[in-house]
PDB file of N, CA and C in Angstrom:
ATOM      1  N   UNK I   1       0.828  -1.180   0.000  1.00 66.00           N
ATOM      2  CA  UNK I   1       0.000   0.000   0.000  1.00 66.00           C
ATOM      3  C   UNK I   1       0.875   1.246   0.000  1.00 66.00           C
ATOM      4  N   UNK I   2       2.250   1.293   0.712  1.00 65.00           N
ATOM      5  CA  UNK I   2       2.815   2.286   0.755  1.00 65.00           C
ATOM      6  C   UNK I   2       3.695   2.658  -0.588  1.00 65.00           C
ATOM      7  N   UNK I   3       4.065   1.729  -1.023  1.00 75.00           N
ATOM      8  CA  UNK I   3       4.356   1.723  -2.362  1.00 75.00           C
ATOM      9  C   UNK I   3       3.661   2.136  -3.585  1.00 75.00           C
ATOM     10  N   UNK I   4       2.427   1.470  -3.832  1.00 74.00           N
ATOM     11  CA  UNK I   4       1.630   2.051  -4.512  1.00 74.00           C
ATOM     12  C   UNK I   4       1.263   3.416  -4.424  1.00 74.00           C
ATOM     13  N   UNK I   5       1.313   3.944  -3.150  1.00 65.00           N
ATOM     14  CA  UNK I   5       0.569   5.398  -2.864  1.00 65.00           C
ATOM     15  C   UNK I   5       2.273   6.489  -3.132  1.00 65.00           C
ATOM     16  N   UNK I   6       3.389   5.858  -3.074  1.00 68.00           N
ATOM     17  CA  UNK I   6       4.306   6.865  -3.262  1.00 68.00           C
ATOM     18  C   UNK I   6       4.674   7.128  -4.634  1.00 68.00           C
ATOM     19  N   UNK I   7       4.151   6.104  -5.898  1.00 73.00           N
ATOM     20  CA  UNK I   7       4.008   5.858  -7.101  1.00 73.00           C
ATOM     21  C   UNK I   7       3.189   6.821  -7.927  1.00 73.00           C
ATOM     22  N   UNK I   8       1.906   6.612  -7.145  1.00 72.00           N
ATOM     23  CA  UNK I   8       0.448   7.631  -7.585  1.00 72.00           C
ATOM     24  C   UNK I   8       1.447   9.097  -6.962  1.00 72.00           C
ATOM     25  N   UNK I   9       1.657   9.151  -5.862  1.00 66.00           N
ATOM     26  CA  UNK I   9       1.638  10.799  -5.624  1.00 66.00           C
ATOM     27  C   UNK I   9       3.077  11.365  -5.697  1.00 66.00           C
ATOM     28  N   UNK I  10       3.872  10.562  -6.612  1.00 72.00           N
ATOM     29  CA  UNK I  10       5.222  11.170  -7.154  1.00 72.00           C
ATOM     30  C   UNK I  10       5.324  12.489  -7.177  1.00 72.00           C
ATOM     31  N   UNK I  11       5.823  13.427  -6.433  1.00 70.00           N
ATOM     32  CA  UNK I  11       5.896  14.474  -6.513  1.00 70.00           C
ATOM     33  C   UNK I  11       5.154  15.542  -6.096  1.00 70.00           C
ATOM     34  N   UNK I  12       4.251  15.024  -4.841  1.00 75.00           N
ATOM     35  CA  UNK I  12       3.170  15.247  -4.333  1.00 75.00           C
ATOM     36  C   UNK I  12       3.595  15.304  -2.563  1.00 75.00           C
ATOM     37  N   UNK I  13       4.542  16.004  -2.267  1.00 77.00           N
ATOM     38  CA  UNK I  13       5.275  15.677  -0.848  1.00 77.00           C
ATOM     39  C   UNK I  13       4.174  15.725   0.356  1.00 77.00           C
ATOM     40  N   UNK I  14       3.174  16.870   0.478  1.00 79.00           N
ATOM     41  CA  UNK I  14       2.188  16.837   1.625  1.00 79.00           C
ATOM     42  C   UNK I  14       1.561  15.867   1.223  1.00 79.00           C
ATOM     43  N   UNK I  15       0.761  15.241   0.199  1.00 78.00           N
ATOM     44  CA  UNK I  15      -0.302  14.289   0.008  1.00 78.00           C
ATOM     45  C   UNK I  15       0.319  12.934   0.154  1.00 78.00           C
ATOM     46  N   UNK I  16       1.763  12.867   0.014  1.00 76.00           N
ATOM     47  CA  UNK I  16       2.573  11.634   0.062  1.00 76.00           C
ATOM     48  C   UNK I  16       2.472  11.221   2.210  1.00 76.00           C
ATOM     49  N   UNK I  17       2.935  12.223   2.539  1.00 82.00           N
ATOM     50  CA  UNK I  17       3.405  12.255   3.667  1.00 82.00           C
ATOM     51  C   UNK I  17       1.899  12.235   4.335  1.00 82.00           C
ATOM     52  N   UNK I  18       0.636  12.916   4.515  1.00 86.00           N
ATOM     53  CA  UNK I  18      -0.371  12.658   4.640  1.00 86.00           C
ATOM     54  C   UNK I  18      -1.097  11.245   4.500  1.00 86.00           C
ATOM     55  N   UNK I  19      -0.804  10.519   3.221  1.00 82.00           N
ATOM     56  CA  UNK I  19      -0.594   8.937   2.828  1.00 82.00           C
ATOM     57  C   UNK I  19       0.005   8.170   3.796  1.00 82.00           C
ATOM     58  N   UNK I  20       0.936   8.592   4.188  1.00 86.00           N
ATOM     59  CA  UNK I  20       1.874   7.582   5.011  1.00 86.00           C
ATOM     60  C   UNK I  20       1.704   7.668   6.456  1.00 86.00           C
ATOM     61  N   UNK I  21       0.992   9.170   6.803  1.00 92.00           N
ATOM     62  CA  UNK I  21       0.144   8.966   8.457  1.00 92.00           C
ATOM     63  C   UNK I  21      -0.624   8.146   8.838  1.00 92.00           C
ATOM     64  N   UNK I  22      -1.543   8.522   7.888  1.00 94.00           N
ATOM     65  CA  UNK I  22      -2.913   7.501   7.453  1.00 94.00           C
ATOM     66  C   UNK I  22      -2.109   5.827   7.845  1.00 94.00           C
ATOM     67  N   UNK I  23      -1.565   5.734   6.900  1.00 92.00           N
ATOM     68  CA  UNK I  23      -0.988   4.658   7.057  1.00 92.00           C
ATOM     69  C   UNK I  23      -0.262   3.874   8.329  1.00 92.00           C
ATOM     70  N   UNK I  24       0.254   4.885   8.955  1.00 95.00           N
ATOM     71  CA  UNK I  24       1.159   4.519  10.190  1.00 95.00           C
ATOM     72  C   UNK I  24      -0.359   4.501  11.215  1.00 95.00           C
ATOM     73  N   UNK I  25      -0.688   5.435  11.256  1.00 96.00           N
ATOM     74  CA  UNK I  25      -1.752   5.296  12.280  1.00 96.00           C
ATOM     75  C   UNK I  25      -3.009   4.019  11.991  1.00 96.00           C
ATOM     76  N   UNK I  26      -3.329   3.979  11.287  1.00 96.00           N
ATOM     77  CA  UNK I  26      -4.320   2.451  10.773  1.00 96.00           C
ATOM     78  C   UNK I  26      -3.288   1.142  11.206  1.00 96.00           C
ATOM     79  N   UNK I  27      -2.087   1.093  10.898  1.00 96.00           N
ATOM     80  CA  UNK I  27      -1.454  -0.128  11.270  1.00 96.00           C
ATOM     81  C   UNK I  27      -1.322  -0.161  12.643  1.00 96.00           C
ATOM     82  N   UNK I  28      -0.565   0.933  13.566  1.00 95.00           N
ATOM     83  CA  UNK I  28      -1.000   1.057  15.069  1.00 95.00           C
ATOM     84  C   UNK I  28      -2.100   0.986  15.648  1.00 95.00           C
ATOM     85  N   UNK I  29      -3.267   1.130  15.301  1.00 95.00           N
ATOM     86  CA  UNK I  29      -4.438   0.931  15.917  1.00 95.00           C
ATOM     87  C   UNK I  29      -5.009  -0.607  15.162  1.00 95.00           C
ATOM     88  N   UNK I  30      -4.696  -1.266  14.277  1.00 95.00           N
ATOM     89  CA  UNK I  30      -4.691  -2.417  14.151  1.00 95.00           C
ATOM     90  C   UNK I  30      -4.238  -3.337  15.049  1.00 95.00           C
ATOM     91  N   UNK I  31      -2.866  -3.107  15.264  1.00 94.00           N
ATOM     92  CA  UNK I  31      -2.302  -3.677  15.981  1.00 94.00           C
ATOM     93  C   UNK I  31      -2.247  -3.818  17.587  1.00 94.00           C
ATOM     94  N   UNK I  32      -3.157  -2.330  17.747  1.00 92.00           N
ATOM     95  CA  UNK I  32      -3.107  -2.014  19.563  1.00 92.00           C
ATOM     96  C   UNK I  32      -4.600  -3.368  19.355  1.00 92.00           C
ATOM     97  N   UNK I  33      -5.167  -3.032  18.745  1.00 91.00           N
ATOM     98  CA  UNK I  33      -6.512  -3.752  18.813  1.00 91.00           C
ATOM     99  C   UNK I  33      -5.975  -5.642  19.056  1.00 91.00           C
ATOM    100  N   UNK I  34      -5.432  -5.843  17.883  1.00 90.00           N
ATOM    101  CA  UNK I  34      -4.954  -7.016  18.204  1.00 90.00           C
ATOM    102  C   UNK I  34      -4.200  -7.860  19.726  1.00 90.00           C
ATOM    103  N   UNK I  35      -3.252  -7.068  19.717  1.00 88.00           N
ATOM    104  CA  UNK I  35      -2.848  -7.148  21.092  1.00 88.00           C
ATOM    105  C   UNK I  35      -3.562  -7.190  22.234  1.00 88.00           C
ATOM    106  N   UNK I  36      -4.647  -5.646  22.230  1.00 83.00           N
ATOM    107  CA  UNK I  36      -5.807  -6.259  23.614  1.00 83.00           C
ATOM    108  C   UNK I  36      -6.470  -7.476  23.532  1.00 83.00           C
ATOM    109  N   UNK I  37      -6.956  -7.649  22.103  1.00 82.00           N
ATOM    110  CA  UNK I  37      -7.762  -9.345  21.863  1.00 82.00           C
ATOM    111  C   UNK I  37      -6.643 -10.397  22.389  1.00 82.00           C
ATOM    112  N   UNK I  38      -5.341 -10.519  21.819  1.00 82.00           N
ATOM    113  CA  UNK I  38      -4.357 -12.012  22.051  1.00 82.00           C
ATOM    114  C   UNK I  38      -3.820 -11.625  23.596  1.00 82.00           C
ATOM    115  N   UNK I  39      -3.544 -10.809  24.105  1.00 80.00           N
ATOM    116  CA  UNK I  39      -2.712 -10.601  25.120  1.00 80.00           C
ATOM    117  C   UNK I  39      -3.071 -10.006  26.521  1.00 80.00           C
ATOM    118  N   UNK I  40      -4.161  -9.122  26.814  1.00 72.00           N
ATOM    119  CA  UNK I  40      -4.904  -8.932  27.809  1.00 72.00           C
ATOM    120  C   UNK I  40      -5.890  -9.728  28.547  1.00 72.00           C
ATOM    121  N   UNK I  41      -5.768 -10.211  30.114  1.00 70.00           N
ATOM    122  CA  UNK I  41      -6.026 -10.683  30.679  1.00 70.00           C
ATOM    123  C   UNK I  41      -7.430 -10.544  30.262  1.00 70.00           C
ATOM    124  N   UNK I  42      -8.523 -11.527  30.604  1.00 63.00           N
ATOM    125  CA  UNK I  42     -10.134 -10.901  30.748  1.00 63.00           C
ATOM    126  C   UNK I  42     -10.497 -10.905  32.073  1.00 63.00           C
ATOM    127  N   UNK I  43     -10.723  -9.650  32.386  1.00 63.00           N
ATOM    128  CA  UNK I  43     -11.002  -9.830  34.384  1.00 63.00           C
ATOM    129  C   UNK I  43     -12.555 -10.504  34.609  1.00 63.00           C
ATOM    130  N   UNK I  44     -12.432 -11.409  35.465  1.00 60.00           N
ATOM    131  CA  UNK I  44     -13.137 -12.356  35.893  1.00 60.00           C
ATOM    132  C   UNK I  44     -13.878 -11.724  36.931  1.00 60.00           C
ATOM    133  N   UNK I  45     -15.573 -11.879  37.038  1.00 60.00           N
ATOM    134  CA  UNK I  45     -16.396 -10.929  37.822  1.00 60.00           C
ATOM    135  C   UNK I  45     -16.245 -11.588  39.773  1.00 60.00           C
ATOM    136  N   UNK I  46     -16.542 -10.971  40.143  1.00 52.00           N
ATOM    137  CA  UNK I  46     -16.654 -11.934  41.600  1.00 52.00           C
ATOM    138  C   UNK I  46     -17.611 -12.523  41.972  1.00 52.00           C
ATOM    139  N   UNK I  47     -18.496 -12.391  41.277  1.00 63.00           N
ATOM    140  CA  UNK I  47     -19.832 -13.219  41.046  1.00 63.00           C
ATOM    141  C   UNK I  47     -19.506 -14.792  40.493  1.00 63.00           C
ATOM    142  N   UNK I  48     -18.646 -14.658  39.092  1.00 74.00           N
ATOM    143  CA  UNK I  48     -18.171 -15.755  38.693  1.00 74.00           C
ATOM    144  C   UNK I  48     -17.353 -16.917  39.428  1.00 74.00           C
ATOM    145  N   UNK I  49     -16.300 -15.896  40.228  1.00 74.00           N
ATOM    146  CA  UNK I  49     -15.653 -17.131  41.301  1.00 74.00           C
ATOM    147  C   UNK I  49     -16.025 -17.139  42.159  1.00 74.00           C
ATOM    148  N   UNK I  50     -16.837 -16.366  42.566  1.00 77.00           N
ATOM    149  CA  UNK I  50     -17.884 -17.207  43.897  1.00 77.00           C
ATOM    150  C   UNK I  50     -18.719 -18.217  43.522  1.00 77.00           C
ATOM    151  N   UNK I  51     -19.077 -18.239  42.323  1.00 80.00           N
ATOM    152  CA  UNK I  51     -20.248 -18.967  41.744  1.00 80.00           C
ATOM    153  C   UNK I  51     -19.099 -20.583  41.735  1.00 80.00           C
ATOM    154  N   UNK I  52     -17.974 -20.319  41.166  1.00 80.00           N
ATOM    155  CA  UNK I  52     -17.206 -21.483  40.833  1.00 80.00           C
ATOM    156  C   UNK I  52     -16.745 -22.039  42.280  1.00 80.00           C
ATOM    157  N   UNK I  53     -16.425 -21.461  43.030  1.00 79.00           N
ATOM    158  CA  UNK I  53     -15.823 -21.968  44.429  1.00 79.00           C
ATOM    159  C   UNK I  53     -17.210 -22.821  45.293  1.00 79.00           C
ATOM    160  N   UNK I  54     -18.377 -22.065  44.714  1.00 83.00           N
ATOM    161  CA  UNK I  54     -19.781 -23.161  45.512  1.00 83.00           C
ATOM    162  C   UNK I  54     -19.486 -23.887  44.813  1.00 83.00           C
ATOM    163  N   UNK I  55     -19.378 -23.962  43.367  1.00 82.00           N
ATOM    164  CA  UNK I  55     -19.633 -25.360  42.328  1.00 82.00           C
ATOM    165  C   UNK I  55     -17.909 -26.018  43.189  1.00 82.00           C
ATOM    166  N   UNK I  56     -17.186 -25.614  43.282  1.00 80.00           N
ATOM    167  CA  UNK I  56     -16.043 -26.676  43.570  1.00 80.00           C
ATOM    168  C   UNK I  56     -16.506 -27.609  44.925  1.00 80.00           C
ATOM    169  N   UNK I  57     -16.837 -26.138  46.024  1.00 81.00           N
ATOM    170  CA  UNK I  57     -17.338 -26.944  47.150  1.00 81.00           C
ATOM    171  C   UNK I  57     -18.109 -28.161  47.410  1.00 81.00           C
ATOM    172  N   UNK I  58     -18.724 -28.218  46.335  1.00 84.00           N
ATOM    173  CA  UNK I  58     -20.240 -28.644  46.658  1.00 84.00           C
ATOM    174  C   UNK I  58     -19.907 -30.130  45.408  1.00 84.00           C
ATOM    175  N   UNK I  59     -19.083 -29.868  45.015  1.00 82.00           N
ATOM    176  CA  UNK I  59     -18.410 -30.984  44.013  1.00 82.00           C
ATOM    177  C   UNK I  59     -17.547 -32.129  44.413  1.00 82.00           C
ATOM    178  N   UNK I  60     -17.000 -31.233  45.701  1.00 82.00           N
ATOM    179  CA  UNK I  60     -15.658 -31.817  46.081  1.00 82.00           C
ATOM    180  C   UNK I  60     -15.697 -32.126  47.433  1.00 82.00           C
ATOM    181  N   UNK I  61     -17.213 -31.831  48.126  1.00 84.00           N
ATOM    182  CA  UNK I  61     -17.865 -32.345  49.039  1.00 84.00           C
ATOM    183  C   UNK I  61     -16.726 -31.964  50.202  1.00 84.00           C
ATOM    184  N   UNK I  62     -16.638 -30.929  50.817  1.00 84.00           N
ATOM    185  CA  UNK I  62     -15.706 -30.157  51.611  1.00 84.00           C
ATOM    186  C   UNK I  62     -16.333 -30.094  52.689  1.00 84.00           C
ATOM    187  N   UNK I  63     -15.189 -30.127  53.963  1.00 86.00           N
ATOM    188  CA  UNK I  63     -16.100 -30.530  55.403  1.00 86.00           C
ATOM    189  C   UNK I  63     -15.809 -28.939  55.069  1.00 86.00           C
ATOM    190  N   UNK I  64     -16.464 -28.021  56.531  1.00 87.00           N
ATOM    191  CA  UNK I  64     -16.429 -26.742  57.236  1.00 87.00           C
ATOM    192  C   UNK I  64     -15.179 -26.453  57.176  1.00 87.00           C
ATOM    193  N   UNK I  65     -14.393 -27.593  58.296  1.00 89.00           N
ATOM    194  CA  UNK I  65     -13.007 -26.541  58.060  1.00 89.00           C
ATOM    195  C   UNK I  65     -11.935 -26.815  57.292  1.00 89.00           C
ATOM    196  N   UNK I  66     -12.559 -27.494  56.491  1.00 89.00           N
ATOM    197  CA  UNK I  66     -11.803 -27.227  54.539  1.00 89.00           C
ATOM    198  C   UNK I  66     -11.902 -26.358  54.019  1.00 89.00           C
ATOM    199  N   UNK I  67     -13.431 -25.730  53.921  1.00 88.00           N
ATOM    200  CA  UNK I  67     -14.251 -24.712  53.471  1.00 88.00           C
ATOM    201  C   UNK I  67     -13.334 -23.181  54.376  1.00 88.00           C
ATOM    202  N   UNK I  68     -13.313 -23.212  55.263  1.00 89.00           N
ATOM    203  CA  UNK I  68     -12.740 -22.104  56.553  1.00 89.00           C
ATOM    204  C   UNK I  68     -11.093 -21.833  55.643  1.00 89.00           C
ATOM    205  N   UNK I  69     -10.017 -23.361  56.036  1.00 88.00           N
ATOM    206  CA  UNK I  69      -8.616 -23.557  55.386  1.00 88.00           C
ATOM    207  C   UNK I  69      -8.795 -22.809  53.806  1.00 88.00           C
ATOM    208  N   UNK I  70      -9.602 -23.345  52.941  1.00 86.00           N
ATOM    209  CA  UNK I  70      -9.864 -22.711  51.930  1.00 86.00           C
ATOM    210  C   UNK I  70     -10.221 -21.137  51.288  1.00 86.00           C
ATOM    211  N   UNK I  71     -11.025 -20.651  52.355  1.00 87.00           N
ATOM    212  CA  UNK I  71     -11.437 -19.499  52.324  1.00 87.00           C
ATOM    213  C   UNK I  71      -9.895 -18.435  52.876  1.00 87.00           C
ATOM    214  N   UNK I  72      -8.953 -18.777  54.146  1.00 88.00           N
ATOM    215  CA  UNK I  72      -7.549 -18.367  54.323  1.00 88.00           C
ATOM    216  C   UNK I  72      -6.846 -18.758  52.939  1.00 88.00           C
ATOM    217  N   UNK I  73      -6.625 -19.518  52.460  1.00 90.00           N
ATOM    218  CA  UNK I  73      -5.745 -20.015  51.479  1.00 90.00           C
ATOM    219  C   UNK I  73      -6.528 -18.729  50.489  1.00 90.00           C
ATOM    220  N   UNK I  74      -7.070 -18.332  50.080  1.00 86.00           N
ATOM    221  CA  UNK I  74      -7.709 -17.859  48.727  1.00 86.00           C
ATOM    222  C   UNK I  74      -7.065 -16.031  49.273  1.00 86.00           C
ATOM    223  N   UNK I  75      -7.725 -15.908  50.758  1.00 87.00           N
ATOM    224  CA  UNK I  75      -6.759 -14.238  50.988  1.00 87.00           C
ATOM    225  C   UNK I  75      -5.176 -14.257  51.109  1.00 87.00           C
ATOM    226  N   UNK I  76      -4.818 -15.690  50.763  1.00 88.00           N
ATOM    227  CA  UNK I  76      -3.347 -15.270  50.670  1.00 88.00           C
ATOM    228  C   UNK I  76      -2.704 -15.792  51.992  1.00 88.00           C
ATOM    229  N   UNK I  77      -3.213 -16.508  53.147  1.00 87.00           N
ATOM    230  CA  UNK I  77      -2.499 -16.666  54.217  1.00 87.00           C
ATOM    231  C   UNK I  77      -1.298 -17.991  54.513  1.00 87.00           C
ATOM    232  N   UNK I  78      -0.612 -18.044  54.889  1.00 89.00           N
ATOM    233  CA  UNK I  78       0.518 -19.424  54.994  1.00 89.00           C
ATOM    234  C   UNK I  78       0.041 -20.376  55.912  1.00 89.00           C
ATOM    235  N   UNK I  79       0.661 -21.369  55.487  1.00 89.00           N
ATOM    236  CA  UNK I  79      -0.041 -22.280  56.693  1.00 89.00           C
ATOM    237  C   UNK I  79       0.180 -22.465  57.841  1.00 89.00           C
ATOM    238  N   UNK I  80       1.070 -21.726  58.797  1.00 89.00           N
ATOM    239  CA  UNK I  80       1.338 -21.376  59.544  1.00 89.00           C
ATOM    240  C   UNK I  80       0.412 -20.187  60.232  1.00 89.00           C
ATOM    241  N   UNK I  81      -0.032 -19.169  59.177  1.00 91.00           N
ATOM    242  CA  UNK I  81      -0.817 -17.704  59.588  1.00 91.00           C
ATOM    243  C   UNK I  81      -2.377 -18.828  59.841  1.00 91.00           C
ATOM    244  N   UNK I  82      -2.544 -19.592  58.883  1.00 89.00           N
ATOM    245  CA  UNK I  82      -3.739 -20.316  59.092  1.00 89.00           C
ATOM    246  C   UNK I  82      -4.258 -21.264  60.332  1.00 89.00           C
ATOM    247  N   UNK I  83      -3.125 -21.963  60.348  1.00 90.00           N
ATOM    248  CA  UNK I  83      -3.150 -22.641  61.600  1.00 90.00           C
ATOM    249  C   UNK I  83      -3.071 -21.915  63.300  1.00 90.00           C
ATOM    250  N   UNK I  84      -2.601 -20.526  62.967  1.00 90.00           N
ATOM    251  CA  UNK I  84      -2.717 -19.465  63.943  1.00 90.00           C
ATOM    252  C   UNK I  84      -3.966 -18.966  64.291  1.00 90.00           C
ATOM    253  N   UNK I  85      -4.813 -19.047  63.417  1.00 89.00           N
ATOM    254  CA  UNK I  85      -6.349 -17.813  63.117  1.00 89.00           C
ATOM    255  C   UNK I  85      -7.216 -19.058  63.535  1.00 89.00           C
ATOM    256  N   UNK I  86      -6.746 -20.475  63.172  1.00 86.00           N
ATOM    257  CA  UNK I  86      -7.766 -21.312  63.470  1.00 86.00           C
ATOM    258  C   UNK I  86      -7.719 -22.287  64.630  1.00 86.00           C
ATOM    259  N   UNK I  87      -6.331 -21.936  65.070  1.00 90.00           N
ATOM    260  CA  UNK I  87      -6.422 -23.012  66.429  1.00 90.00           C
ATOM    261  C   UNK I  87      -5.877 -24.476  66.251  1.00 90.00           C
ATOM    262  N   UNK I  88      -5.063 -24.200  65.156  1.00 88.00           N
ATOM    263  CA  UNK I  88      -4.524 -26.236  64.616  1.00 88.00           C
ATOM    264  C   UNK I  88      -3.581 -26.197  64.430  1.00 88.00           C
ATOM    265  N   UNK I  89      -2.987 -27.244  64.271  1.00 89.00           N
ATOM    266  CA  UNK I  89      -2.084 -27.135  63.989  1.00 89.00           C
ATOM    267  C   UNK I  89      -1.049 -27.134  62.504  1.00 89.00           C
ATOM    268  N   UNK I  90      -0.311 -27.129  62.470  1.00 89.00           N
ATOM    269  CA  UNK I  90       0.212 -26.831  60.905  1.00 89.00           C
ATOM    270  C   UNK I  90       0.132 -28.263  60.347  1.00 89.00           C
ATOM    271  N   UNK I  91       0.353 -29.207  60.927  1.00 91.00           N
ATOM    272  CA  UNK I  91       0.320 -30.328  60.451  1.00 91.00           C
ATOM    273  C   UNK I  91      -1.330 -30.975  59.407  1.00 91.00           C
ATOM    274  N   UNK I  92      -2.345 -30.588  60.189  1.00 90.00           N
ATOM    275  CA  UNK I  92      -3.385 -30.468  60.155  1.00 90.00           C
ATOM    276  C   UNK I  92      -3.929 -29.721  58.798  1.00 90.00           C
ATOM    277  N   UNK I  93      -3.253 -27.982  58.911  1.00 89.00           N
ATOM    278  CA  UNK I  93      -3.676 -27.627  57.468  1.00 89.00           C
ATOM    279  C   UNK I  93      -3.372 -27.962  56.719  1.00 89.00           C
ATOM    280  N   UNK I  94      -2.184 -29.083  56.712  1.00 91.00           N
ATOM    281  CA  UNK I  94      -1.454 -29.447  55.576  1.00 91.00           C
ATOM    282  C   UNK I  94      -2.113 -30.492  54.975  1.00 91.00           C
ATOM    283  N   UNK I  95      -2.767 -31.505  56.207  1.00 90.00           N
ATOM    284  CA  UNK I  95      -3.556 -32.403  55.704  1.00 90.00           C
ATOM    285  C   UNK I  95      -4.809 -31.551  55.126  1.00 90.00           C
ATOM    286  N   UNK I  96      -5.414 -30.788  55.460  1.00 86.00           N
ATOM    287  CA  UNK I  96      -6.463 -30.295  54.802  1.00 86.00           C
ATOM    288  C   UNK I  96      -6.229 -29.710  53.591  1.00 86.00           C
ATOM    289  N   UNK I  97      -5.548 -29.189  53.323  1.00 89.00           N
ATOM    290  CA  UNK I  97      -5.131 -28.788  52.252  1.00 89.00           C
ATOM    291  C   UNK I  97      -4.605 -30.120  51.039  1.00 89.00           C
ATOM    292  N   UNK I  98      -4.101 -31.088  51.383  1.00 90.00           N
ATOM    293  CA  UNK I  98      -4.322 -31.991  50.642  1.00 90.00           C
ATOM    294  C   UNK I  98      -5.545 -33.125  50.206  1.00 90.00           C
ATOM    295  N   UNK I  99      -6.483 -32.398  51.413  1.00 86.00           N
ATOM    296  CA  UNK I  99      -7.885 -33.198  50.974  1.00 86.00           C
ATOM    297  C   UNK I  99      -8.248 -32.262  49.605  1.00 86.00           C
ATOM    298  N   UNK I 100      -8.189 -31.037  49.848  1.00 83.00           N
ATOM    299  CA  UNK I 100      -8.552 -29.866  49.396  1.00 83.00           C
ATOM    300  C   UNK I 100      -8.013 -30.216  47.648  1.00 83.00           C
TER     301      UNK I 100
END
């Protein structure tokens, strides 16, 4: 395309250079477009993984304090911080966590 258009406007320096904005800018916004489609995360609603964590629960037939271990594990806590908040011992979350 850029070829063809520097052919037609031989000697035509603003309409050439005008041609070739056009041009630069259509391929950048092609390409930004592309990139958000292949490469941007899709943020997931909290409706959705709440919805999925009942379907796991309820799948995977989880006592209470699987469900409790689980619910620490998901804000991020160690099993150590867990076994602190819940009164067990570490050994314990570990087994739960491998029921899990």
């Amino acid at each position: 395309m850029g070829n063809l258009a520097g052919i037609i406007l031989n000697g035509q320096l603003i309409l050439l250079i005008i041609v070739a904005s056009i041009c630069f800018v259509v391929t950048f916004v092609v390409f930004f477009m592309l990139y958000n489609k292949l490469y941007m995360p899709v943020p997931q609603s909290l409706s959705s993984q709440e919805e999925r964590l009942h379907a796991f629960v309820q799948s995977h037939e989880l006592s209470s304090r699987e469900i409790e271990v689980l619910s620490l594990i998901r804000e991020g806590a160690s099993n150590g911080e867990i076994s602190a908040k819940l009164f067990i011992s570490e050994n314990t979350v570990k087994f739960h966590v491998h029921n899990i």
